[in-house]
Coordinates of N, CA and C in Angstrom, one line a residue:
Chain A
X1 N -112.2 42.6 171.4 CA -112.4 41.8 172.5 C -111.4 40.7 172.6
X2 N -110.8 40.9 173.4 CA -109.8 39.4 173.9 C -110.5 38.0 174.0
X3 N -110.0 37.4 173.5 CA -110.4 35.8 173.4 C -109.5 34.9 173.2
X4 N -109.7 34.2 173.7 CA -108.6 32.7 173.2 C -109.5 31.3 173.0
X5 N -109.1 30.6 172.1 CA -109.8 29.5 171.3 C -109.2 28.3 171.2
X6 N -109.1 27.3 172.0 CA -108.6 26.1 172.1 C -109.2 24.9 171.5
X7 N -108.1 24.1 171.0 CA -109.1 22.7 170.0 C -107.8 21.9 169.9
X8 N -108.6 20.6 169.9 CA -109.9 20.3 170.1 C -111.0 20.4 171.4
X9 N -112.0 20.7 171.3 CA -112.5 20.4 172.4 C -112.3 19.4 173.3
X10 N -112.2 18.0 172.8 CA -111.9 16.8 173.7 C -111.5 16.1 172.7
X11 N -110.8 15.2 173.6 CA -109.7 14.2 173.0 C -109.7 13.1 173.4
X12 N -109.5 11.7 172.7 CA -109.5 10.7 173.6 C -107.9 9.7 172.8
X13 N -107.4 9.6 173.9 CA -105.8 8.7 173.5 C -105.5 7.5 174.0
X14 N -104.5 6.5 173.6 CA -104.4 5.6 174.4 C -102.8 6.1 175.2
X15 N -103.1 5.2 176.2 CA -102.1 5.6 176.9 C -100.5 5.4 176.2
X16 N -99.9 6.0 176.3 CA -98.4 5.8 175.6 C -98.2 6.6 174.5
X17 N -99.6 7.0 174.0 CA -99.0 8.0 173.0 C -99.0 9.3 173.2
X18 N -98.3 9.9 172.6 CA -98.4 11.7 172.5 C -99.8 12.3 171.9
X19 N -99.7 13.6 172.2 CA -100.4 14.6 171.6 C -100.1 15.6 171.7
X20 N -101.2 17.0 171.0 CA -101.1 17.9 171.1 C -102.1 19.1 170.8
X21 N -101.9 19.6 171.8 CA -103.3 20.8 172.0 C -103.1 21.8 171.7
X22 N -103.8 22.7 171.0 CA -103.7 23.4 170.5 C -104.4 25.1 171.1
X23 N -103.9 25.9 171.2 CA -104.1 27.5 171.4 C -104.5 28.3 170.8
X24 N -105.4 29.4 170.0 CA -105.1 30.5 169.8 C -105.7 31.9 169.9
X25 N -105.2 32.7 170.1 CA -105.3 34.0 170.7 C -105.7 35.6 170.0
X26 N -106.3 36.3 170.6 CA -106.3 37.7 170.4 C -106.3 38.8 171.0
X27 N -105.5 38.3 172.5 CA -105.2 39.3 173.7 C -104.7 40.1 173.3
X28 N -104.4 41.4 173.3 CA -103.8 42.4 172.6 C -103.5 43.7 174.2
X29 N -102.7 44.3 174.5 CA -101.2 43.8 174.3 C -100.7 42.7 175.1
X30 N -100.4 41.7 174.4 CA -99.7 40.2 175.2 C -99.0 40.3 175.9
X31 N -98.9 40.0 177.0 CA -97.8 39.8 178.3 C -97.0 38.3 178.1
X32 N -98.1 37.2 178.9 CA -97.6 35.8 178.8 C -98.7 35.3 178.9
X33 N -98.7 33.6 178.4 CA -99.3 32.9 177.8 C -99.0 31.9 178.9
X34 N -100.4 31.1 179.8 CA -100.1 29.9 180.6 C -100.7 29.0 179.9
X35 N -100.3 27.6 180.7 CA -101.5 26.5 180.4 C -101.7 25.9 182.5
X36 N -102.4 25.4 182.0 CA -102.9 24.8 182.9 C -103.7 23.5 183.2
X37 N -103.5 22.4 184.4 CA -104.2 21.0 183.7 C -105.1 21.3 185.0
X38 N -106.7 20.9 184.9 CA -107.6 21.0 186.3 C -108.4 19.2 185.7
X39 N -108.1 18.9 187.0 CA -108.8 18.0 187.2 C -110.3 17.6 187.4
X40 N -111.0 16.8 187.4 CA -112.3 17.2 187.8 C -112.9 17.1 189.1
X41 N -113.5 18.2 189.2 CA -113.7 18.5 190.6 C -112.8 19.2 191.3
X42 N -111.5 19.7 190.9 CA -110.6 20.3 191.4 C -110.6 21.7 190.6
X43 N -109.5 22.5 191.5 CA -109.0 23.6 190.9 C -107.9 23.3 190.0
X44 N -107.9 24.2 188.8 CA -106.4 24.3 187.8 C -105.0 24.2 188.9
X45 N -104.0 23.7 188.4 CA -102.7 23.6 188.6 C -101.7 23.9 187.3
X46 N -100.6 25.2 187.4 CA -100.0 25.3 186.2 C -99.0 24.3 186.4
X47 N -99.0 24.5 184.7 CA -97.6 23.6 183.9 C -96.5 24.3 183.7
X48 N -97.3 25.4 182.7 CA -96.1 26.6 182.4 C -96.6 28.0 181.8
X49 N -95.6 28.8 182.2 CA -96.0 30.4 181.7 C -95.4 30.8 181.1
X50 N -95.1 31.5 179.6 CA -94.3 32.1 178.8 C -94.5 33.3 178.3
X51 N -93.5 34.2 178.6 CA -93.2 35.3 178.0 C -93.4 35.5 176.6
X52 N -93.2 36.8 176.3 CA -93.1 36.9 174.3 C -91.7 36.2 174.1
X53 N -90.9 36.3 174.6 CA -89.7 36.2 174.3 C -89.2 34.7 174.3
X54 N -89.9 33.9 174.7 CA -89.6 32.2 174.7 C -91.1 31.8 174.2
X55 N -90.2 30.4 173.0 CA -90.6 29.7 172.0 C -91.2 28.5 172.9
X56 N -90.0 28.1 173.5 CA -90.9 26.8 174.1 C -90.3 26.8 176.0
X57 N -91.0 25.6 176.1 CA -90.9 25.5 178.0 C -91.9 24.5 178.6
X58 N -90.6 23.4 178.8 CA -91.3 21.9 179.1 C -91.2 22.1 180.9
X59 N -91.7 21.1 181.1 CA -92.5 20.5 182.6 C -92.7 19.7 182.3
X60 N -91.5 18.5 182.6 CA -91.5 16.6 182.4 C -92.0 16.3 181.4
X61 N -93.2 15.8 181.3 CA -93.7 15.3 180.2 C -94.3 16.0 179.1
X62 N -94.4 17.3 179.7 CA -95.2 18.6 178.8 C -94.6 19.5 178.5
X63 N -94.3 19.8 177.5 CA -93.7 21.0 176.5 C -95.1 21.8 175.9
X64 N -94.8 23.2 175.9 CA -95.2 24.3 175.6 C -94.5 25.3 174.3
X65 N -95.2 25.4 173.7 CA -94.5 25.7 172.7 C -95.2 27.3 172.1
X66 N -95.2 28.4 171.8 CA -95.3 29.7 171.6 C -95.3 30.7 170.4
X67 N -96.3 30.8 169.5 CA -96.0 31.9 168.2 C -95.7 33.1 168.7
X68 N -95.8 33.8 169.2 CA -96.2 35.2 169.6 C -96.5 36.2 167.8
X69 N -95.7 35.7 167.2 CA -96.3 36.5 165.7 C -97.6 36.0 165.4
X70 N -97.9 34.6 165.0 CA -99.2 33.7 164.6 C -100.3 33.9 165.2
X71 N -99.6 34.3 167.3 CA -100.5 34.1 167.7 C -101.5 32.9 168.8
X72 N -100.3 32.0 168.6 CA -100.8 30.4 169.0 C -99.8 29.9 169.8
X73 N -100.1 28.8 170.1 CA -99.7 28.1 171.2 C -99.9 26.5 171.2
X74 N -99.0 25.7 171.2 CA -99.1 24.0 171.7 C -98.8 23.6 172.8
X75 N -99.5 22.8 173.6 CA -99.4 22.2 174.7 C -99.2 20.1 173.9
X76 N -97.6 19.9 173.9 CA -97.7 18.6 173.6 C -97.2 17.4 175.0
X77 N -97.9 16.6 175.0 CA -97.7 15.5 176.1 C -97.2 14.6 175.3
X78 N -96.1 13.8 176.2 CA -95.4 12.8 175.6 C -95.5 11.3 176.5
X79 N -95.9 10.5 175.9 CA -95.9 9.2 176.6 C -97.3 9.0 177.4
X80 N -98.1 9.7 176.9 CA -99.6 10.1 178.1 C -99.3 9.0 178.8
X81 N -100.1 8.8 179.9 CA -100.3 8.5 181.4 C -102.1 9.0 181.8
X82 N -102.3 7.9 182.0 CA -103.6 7.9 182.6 C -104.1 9.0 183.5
X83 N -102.8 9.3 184.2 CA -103.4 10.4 185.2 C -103.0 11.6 184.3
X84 N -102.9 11.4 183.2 CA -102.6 12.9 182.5 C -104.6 13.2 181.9
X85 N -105.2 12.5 182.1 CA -106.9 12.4 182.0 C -107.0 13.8 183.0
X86 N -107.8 14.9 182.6 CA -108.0 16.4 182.7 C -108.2 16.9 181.5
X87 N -108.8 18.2 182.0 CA -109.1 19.6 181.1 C -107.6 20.3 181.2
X88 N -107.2 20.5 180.2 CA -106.0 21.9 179.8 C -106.5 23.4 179.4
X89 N -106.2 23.9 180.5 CA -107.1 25.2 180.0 C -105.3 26.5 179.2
X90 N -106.0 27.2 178.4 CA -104.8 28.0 177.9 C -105.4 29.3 179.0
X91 N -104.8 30.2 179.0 CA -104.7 31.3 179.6 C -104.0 32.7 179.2
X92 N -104.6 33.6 179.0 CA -103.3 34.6 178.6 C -103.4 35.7 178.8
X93 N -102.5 36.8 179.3 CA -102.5 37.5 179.8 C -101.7 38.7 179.4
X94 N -103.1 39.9 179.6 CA -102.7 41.2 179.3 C -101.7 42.0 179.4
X95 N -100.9 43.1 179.2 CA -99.8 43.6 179.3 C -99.8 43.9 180.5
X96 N -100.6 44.5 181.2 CA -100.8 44.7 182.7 C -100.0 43.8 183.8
X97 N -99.9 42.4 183.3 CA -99.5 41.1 184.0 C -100.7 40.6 185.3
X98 N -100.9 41.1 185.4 CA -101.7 41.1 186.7 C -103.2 40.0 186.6
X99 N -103.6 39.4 187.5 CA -104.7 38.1 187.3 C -105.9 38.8 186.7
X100 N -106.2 40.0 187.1 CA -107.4 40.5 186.6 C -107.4 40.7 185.2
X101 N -106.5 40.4 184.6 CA -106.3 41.0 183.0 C -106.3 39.5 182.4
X102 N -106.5 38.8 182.6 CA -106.4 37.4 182.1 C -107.9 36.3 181.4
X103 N -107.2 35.9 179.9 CA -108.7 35.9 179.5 C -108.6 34.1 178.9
X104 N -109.2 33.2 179.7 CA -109.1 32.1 180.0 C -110.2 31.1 178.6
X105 N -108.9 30.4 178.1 CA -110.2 29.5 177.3 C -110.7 28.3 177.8
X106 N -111.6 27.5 176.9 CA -112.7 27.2 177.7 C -111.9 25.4 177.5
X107 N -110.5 25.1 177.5 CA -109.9 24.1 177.6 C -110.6 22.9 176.7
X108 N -109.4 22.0 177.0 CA -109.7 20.7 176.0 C -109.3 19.8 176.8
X109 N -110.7 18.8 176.9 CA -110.6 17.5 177.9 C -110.1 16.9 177.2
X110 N -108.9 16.0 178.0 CA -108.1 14.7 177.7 C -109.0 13.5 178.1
X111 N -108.9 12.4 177.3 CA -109.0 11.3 178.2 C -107.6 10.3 177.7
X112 N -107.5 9.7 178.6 CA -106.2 8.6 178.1 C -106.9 7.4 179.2
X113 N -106.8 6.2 177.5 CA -107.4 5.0 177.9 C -106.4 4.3 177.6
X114 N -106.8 2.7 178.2 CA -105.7 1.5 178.4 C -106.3 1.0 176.7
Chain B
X1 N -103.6 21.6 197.5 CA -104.4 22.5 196.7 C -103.4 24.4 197.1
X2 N -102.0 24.0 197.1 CA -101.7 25.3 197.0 C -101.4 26.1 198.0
X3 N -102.3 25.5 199.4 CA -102.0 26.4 200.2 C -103.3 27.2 200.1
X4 N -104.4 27.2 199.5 CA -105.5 27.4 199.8 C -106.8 26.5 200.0
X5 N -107.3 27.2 201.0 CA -108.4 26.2 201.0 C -109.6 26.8 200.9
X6 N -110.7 25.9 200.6 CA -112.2 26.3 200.0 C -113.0 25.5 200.7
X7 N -114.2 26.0 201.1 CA -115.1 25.3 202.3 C -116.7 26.4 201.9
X8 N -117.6 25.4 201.7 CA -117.5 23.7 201.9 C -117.2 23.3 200.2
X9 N -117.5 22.3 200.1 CA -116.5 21.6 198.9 C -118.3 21.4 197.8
X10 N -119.2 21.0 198.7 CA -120.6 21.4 198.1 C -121.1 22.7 199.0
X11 N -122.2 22.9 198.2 CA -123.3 24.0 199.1 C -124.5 23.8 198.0
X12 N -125.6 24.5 198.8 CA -127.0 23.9 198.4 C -127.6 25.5 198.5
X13 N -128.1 26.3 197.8 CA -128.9 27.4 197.9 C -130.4 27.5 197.7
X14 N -131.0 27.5 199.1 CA -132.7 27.7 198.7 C -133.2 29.3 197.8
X15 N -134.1 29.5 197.5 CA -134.7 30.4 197.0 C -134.9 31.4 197.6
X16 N -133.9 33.0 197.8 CA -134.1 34.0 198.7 C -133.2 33.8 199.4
X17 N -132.3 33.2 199.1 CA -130.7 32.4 200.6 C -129.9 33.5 199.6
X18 N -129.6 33.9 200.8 CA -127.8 34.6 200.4 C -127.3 33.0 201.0
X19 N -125.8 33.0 200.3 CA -124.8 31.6 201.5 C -123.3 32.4 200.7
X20 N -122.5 32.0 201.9 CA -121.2 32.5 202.1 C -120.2 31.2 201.7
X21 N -119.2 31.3 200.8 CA -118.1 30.7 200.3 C -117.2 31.0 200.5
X22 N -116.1 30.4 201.7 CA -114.7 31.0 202.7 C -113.8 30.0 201.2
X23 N -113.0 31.1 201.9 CA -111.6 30.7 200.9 C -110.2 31.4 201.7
X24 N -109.3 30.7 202.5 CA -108.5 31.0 203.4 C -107.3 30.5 202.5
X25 N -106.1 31.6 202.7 CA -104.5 31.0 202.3 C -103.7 31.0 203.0
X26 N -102.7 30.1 203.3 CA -101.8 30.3 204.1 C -100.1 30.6 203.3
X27 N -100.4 31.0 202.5 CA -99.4 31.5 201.4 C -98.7 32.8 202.0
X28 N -99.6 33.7 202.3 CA -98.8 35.1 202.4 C -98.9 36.1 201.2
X29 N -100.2 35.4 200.4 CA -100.3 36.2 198.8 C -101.3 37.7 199.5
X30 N -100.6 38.6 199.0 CA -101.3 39.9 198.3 C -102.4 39.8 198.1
X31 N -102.5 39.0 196.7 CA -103.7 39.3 196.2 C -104.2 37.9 196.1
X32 N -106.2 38.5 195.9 CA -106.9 36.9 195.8 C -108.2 37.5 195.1
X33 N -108.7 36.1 194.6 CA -109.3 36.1 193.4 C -110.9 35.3 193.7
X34 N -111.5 35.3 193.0 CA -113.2 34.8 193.0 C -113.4 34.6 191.5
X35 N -113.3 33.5 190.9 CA -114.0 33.0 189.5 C -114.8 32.0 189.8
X36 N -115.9 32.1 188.4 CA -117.0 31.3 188.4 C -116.6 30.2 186.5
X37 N -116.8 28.7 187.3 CA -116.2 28.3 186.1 C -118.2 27.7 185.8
X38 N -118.1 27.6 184.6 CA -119.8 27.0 184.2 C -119.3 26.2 183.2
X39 N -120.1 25.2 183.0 CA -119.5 24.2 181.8 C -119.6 25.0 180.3
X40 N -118.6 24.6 179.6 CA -118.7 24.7 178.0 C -117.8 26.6 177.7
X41 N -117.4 27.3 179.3 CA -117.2 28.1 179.5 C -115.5 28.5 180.2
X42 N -114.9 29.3 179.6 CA -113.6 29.7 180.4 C -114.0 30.5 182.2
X43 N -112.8 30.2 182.9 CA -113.3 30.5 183.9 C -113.7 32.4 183.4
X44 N -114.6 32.4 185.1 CA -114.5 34.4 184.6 C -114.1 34.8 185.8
X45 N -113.8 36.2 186.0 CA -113.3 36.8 187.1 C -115.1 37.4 187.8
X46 N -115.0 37.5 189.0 CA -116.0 37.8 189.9 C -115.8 39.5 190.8
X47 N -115.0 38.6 191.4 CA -114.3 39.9 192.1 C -112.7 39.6 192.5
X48 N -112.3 41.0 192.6 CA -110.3 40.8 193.1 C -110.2 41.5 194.0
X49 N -108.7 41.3 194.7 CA -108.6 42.2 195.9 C -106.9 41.5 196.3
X50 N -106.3 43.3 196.0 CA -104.9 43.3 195.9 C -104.4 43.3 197.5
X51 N -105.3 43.5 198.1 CA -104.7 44.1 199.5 C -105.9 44.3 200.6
X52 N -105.7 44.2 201.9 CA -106.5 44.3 202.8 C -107.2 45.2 202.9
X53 N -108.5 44.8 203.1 CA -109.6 46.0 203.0 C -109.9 46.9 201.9
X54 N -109.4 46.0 200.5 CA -109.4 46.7 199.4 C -109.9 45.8 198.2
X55 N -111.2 45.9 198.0 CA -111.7 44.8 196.4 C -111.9 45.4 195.4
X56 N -111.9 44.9 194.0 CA -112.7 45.4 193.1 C -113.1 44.4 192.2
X57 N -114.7 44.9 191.7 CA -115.4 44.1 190.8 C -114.5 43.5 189.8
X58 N -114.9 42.4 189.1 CA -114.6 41.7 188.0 C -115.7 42.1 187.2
X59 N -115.4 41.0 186.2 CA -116.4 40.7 185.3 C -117.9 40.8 185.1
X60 N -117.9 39.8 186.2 CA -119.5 39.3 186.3 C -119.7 39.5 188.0
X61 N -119.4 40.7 188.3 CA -119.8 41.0 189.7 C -121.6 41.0 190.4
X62 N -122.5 41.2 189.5 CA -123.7 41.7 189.8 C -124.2 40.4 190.7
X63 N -125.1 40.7 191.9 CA -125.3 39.6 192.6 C -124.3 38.6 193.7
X64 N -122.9 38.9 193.5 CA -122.4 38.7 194.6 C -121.6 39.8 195.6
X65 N -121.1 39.3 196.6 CA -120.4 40.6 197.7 C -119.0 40.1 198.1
X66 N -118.0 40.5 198.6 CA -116.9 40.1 198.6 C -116.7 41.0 200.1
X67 N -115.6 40.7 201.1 CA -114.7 41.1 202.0 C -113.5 40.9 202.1
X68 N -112.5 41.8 202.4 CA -111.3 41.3 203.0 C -110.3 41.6 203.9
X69 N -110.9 41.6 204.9 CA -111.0 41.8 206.7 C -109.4 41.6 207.0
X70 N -109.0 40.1 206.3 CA -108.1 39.7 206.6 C -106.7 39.5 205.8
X71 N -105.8 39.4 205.9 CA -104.6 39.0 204.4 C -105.1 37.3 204.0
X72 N -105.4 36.8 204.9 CA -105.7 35.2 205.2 C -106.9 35.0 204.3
X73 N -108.1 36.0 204.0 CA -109.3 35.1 204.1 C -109.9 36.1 203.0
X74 N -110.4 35.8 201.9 CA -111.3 36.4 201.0 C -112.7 35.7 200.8
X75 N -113.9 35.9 201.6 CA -115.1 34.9 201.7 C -115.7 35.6 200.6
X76 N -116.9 35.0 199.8 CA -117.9 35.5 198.9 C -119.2 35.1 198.9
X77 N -120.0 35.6 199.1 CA -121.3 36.0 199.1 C -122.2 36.0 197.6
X78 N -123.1 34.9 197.7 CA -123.6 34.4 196.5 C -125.4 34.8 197.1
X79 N -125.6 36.4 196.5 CA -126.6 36.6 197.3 C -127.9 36.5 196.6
X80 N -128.9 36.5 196.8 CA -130.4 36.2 196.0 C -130.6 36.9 194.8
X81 N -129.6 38.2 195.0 CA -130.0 38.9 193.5 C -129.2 38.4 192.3
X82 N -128.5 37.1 192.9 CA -127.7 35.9 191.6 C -128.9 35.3 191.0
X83 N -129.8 35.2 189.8 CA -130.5 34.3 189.6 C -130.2 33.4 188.9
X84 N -129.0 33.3 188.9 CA -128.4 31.6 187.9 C -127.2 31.5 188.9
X85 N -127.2 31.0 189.7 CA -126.0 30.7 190.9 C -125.1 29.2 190.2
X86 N -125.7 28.5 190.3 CA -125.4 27.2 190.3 C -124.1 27.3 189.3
X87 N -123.0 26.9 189.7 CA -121.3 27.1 188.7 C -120.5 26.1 189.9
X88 N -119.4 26.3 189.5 CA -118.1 25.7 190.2 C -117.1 27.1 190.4
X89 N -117.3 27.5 192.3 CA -116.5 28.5 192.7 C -115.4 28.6 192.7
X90 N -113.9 29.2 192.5 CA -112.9 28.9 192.3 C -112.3 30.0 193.1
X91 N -111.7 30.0 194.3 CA -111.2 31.4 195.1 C -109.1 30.6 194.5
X92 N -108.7 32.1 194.3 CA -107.5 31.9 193.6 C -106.4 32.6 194.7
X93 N -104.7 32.9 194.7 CA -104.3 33.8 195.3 C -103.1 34.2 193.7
X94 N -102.0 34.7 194.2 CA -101.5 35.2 193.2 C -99.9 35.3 194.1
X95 N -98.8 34.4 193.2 CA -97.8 34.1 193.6 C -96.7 35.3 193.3
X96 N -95.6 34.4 193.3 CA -94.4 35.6 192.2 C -94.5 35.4 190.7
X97 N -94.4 36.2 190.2 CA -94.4 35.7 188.6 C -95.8 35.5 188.1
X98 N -96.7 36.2 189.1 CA -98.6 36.2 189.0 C -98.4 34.8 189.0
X99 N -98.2 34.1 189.3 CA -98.6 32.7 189.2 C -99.9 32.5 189.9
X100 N -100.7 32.0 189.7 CA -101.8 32.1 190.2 C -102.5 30.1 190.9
X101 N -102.5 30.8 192.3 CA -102.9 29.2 193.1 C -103.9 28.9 193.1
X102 N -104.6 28.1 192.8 CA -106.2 27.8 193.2 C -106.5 27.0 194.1
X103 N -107.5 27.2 194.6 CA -108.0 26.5 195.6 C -108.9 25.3 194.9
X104 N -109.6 24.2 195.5 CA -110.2 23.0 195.2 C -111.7 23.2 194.5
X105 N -112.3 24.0 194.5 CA -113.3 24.7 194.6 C -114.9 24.6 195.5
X106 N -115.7 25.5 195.2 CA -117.0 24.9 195.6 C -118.2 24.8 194.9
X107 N -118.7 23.7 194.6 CA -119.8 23.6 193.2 C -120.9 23.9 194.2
X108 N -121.9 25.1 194.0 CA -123.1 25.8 194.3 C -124.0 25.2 193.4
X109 N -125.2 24.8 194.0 CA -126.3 24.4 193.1 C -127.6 25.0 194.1
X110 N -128.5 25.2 193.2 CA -129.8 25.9 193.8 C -131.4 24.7 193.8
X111 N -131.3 24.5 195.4 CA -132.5 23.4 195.7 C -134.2 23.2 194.7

């Protein structure tokens, strides 16, 4: 069964500092690996998508980073920002490529405080 | 929100209500999507539909209905034979690169 396992559950930072979230996987055959930040009460918005073949792949403040051997994945934020407060969900996706093949974990709330 | 929109933003379901959840794109995407997100839970797939006049089940299809009349508009149907409705609706489309758009959603709760 496909699954993906993200942690921590929730997080809480001050503002200015980094972190990093953590992914990991058992989609089998692996296509690409998203992340994604949803706000609350909103729908997900992506960061970034990665193939097998790329290690990492930033978006301003957010770098993504990629095992495809291990299996895992980091989502690190640099300098958090208050409005970086959301759920990051990981995402990944079947060899197929296609939305329907996609097996979504159950993300890790940020908070970032003053 | 993408280029998709979701209406209404709440909904309220009595006991024995079917109620209908529009989800319109002005994208020009192919394909479009129906997840149900529940707390403590990854979203799931509901129903899909690559193309006009053409759906197919997800996941967790039992209890809802889907159409797609239009390229524009994938509505869903949260009908009485749901008996745990209440989630956060999430109608999606699907870009280049599957990149996938979401719409704002609609949180369903039962009166």
């Amino acid at each position: 069964k496909n699954q993906v396992e993200q942690s921590p559950q929730s997080l809480i930072i001050l503002e200015g500092k980094n972190c990093t979230l953590q992914c990991n996987y058992t989609v089998s055959p692996f296509s690409n690996l998203r992340w994604y930040k949803q706000d609350t009460g909103r729908g997900p918005v992506s960061l970034t998508i990665m193939t097998f073949s790329e290690n990492t792949k930033s978006n301003g403040r957010y770098t993504a980073t990629l095992d495809a051997d291990t299996k895992q994945s980091s989502l690190h934020i640099t300098a958090s920002q208050l409005s970086d407060s959301a759920s990051y969900i990981c995402v990944v996706s079947a060899a197929t490529g296609t939305a329907s093949k996609l097996t979504f974990g159950t993300g890790t709330r940020l908070q970032v405080t003053l | 929100d993408g280029g998709i929109t979701q209406s209404p933003k709440y909904l309220f379901r009595k006991e024995g209500q079917n109620v209908t959840l529009s989800c319109e794109q002005n994208l020009n995407h192919d394909a479009m999507y129906w997840y149900r997100q529940d707390p403590g839970q990854g979203l799931r797939l509901i129903y899909y539909s690559q193309i006009v006049n053409d759906f197919q089940k997800g996941d967790i299809a039992e209890g809802y209905s889907v159409s797609r009349e239009k390229k524009e508009s994938f509505p869903l149907t949260v009908t009485s034979a749901q008996k745990n409705p209440t989630a956060f609706y999430l109608c999606a489309s699907t870009g280049s690169f599957e990149k996938l758009f979401f719409g704002s959603g609609t949180q369903l709760s039962v009166l």
